[in-house]
PDB file of C-alpha atoms in Angstrom:
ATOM      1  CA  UNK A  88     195.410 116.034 103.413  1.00  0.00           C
ATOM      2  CA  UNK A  89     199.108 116.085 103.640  1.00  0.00           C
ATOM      3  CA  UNK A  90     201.683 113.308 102.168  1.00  0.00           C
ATOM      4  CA  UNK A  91     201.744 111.665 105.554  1.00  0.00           C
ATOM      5  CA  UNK A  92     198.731 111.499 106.449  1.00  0.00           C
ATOM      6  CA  UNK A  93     197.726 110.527 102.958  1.00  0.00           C
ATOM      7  CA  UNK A  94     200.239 107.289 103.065  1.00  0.00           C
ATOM      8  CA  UNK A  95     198.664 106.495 106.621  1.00  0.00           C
ATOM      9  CA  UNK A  96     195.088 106.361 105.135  1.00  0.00           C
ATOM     10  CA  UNK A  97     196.053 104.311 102.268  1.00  0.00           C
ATOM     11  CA  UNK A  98     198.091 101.723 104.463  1.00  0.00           C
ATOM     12  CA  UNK A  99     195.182 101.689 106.769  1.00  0.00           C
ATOM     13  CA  UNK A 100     192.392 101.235 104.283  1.00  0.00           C
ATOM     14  CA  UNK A 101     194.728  98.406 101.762  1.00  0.00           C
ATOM     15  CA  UNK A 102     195.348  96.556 104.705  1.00  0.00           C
ATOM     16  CA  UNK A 103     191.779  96.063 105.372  1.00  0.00           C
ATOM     17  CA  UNK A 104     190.897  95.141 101.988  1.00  0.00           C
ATOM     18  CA  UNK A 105     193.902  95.009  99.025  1.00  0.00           C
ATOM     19  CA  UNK A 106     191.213  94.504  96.196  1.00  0.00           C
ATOM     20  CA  UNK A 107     190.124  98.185  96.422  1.00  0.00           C
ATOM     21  CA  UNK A 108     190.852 100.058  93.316  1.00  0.00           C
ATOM     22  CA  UNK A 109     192.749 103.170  92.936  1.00  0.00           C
ATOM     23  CA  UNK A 110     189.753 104.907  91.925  1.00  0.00           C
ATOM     24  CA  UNK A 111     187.764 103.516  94.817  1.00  0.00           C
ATOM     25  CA  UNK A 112     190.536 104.483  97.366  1.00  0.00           C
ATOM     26  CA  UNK A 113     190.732 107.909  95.450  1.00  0.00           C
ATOM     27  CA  UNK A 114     186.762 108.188  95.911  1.00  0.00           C
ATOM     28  CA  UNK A 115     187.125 107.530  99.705  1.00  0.00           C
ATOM     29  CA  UNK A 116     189.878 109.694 100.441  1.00  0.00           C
ATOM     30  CA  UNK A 117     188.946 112.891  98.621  1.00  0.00           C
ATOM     31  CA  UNK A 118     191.940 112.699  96.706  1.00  0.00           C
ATOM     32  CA  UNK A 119     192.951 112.793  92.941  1.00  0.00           C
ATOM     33  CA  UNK A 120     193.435 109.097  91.863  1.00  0.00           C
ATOM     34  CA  UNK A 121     196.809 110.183  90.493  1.00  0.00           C
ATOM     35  CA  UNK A 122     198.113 111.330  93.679  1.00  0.00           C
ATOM     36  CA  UNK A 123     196.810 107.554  95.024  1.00  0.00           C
ATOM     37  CA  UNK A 124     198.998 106.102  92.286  1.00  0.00           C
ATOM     38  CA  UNK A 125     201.915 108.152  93.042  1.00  0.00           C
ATOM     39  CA  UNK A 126     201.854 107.533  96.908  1.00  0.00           C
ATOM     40  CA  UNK A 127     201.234 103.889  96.209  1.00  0.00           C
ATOM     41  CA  UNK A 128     204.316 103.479  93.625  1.00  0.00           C
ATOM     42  CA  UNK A 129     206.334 105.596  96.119  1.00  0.00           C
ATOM     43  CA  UNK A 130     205.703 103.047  99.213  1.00  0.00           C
ATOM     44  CA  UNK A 131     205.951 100.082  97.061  1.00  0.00           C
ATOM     45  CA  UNK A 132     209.351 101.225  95.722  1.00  0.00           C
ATOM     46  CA  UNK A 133     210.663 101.630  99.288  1.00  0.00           C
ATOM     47  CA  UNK A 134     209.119  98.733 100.762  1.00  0.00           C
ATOM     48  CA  UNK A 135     206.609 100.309 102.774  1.00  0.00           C
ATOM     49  CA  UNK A 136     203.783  97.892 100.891  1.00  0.00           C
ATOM     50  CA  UNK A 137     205.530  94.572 100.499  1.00  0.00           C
ATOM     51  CA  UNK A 138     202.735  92.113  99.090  1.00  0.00           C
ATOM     52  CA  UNK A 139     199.425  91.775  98.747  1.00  0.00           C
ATOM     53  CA  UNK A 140     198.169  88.429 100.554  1.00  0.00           C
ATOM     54  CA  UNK A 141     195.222  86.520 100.445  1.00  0.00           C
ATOM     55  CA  UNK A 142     193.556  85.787 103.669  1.00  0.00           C
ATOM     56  CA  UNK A 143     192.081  82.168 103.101  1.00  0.00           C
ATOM     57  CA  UNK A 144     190.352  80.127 105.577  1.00  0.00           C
ATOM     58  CA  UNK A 145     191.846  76.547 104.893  1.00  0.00           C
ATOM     59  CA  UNK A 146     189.216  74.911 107.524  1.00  0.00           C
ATOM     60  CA  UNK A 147     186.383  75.675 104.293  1.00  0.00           C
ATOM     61  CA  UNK A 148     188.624  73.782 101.294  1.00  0.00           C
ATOM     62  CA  UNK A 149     189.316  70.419 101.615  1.00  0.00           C
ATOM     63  CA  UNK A 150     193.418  70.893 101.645  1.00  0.00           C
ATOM     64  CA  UNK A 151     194.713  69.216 104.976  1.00  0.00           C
ATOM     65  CA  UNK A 152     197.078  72.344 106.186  1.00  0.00           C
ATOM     66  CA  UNK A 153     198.261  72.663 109.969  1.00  0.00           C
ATOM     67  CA  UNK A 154     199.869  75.696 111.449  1.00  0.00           C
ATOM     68  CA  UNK A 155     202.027  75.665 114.366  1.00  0.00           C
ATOM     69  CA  UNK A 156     203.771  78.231 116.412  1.00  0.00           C
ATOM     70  CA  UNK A 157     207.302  77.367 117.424  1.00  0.00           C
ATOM     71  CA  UNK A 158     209.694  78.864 120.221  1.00  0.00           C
ATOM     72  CA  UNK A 159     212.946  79.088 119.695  1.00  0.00           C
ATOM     73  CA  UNK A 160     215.981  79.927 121.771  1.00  0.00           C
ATOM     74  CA  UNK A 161     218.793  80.531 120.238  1.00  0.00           C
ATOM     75  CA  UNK A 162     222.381  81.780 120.879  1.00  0.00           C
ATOM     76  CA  UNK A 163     222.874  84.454 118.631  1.00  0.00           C
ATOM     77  CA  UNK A 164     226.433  84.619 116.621  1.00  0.00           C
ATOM     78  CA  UNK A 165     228.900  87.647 117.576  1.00  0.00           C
ATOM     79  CA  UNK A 166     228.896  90.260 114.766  1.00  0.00           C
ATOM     80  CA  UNK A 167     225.306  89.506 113.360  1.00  0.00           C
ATOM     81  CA  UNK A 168     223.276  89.047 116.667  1.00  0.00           C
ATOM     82  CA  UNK A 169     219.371  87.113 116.052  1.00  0.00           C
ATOM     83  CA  UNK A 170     219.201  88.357 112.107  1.00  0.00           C
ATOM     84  CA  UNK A 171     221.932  85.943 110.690  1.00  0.00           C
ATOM     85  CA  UNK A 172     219.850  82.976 112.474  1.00  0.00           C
ATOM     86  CA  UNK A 173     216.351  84.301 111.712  1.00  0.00           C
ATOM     87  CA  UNK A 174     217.426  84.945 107.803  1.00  0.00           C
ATOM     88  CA  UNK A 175     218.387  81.454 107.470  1.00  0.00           C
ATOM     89  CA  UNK A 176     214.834  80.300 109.122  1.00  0.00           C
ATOM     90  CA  UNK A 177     212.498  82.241 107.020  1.00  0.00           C
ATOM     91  CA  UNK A 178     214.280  81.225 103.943  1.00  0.00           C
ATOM     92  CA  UNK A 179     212.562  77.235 104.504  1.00  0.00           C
ATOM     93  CA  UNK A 180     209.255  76.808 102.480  1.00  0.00           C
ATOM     94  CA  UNK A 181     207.782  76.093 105.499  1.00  0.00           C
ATOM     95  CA  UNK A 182     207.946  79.057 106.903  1.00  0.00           C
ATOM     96  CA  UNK A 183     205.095  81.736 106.890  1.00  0.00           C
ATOM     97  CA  UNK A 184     206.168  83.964 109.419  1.00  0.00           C
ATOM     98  CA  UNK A 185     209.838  84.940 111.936  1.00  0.00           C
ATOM     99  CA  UNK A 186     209.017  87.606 114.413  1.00  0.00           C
ATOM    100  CA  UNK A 187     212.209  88.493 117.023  1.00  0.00           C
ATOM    101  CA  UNK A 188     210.252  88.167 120.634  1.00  0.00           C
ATOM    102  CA  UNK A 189     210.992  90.339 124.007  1.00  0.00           C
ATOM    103  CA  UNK A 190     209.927  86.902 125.843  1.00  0.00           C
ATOM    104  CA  UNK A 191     211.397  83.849 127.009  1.00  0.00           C
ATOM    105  CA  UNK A 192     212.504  82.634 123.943  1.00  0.00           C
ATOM    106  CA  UNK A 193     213.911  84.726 121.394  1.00  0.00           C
ATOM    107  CA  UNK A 194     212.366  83.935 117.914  1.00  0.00           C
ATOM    108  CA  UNK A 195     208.571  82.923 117.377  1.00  0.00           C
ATOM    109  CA  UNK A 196     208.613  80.907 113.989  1.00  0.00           C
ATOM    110  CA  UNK A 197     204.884  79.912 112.441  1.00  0.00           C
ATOM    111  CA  UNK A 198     204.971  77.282 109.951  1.00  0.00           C
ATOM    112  CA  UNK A 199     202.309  75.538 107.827  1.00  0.00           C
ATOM    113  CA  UNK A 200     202.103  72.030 106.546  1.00  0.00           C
ATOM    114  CA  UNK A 201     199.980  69.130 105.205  1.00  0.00           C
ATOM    115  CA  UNK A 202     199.974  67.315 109.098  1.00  0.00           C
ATOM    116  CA  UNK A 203     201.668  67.436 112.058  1.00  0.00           C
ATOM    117  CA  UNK A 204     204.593  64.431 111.167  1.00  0.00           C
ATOM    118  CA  UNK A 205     205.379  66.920 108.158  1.00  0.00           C
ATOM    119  CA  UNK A 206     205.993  69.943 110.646  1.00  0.00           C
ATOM    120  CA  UNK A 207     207.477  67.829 113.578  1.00  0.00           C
ATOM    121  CA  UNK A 208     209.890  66.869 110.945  1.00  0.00           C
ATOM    122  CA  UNK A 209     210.781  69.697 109.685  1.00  0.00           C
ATOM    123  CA  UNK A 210     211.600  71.137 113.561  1.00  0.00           C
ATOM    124  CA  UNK A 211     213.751  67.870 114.389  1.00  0.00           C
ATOM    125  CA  UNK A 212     215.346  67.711 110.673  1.00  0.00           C
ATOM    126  CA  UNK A 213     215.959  71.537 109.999  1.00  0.00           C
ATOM    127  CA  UNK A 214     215.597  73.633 112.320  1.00  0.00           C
ATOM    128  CA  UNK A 215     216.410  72.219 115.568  1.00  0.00           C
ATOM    129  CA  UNK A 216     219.934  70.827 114.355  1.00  0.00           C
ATOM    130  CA  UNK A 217     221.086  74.694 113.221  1.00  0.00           C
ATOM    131  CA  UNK A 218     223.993  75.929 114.885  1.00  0.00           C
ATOM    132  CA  UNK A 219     222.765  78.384 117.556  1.00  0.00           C
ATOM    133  CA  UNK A 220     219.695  77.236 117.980  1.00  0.00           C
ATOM    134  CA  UNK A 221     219.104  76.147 121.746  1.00  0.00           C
ATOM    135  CA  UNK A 222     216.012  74.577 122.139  1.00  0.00           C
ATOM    136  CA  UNK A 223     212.777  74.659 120.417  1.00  0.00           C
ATOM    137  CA  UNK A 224     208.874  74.387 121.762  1.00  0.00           C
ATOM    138  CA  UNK A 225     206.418  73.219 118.968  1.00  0.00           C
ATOM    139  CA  UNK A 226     202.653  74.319 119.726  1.00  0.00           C
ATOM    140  CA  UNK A 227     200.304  73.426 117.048  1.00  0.00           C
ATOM    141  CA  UNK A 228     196.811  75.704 116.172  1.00  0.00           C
ATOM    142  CA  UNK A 229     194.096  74.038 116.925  1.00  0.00           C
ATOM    143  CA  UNK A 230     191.255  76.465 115.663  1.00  0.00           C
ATOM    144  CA  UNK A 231     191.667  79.805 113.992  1.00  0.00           C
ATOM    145  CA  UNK A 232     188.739  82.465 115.182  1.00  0.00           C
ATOM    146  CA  UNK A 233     189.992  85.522 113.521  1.00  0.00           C
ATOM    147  CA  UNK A 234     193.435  86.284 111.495  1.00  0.00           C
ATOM    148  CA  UNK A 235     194.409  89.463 110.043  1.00  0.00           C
ATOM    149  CA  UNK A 236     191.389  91.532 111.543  1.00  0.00           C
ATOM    150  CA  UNK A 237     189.088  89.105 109.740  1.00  0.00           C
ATOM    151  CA  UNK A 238     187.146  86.375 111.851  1.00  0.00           C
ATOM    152  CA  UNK A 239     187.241  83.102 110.458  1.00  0.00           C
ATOM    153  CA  UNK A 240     183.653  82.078 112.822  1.00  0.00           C
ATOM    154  CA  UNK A 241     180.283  83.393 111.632  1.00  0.00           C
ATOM    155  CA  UNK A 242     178.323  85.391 114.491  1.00  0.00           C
ATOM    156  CA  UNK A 243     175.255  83.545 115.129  1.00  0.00           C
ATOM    157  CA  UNK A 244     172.326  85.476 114.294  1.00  0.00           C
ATOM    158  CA  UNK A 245     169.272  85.043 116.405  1.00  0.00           C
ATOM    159  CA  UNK A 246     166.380  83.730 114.985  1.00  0.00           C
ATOM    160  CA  UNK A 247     163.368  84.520 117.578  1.00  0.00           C
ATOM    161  CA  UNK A 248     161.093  86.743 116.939  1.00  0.00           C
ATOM    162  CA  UNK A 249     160.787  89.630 118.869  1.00  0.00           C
ATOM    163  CA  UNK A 250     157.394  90.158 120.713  1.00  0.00           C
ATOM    164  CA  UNK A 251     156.207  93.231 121.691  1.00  0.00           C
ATOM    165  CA  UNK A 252     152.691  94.160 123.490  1.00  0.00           C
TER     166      UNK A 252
END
């Protein structure tokens, strides 16, 4: 297996499951766990692999969280175009994600917080009043089925018995 395709089977199979040891992804791959260690170092050095989340499902603990999903328009600044504005966003606590959108808004923010007066808040006290920002739409996430390739809603098994003749 060459470097590149070596790196692509690593990002593939971490981003499934982080927790996987060296020597297990070394074991799965056919490859020398060295190499693994090498190629991992190398991609975390040039910020290929950035973190390592966890993948919790909030719904199960009894923390209050909300997430909500927030459009925002914005008039980008001469010189720096949507990163200047988007830099400043994803610096807030309350921020979890920034993604620059081809759609009719320009930046799709995702926040988390204890309740929804705590997120409204922080749209109407930080981020709608920044300079360039346009307008904002606030949608909040009702129910999470699956996030990161991982569904948060057991399949139902069925419990009949099968019959035959």
């Amino acid at each position: 297996m060459d470097k590149k395709e070596l790196r692509k089977e690593i990002l593939k199979t971490i981003d499934k499951n982080s927790r996987l040891t060296h020597e297990e992804l070394s074991e799965m791959m056919g490859v020398a766990r060295e190499e693994i260690d090498e190629e991992i170092a190398a991609m975390q050095k040039e910020k290929i692999i950035c973190g390592y989340p966890t993948i919790i499902d909030w719904d199960k603990t009894d923390e209050d969280t909300v997430t909500a999903l927030i459009e925002v328009k914005i008039s980008p600044k001469r010189g720096v175009g949507y990163d200047y504005l988007a830099e400043r966003i994803y610096k807030f606590d309350e921020v979890s994600y920034v993604y620059l959108m081809s759609a009719d808004y320009d930046l799709m923010v995702i926040v988390e917080g204890k309740s929804m007066r705590e997120i409204a808040h922080f749209v109407s006290s930080k981020l709608a009043p920044m300079d360039s920002v346009i307008s904002t739409a606030t949608h909040f996430v009702l129910k999470k089925y699956k996030e990161h390739g991982i569904p948060f809603v057991e399949e139902e098994k069925d419990e009949r018995q099968l019959i035959t003749p």
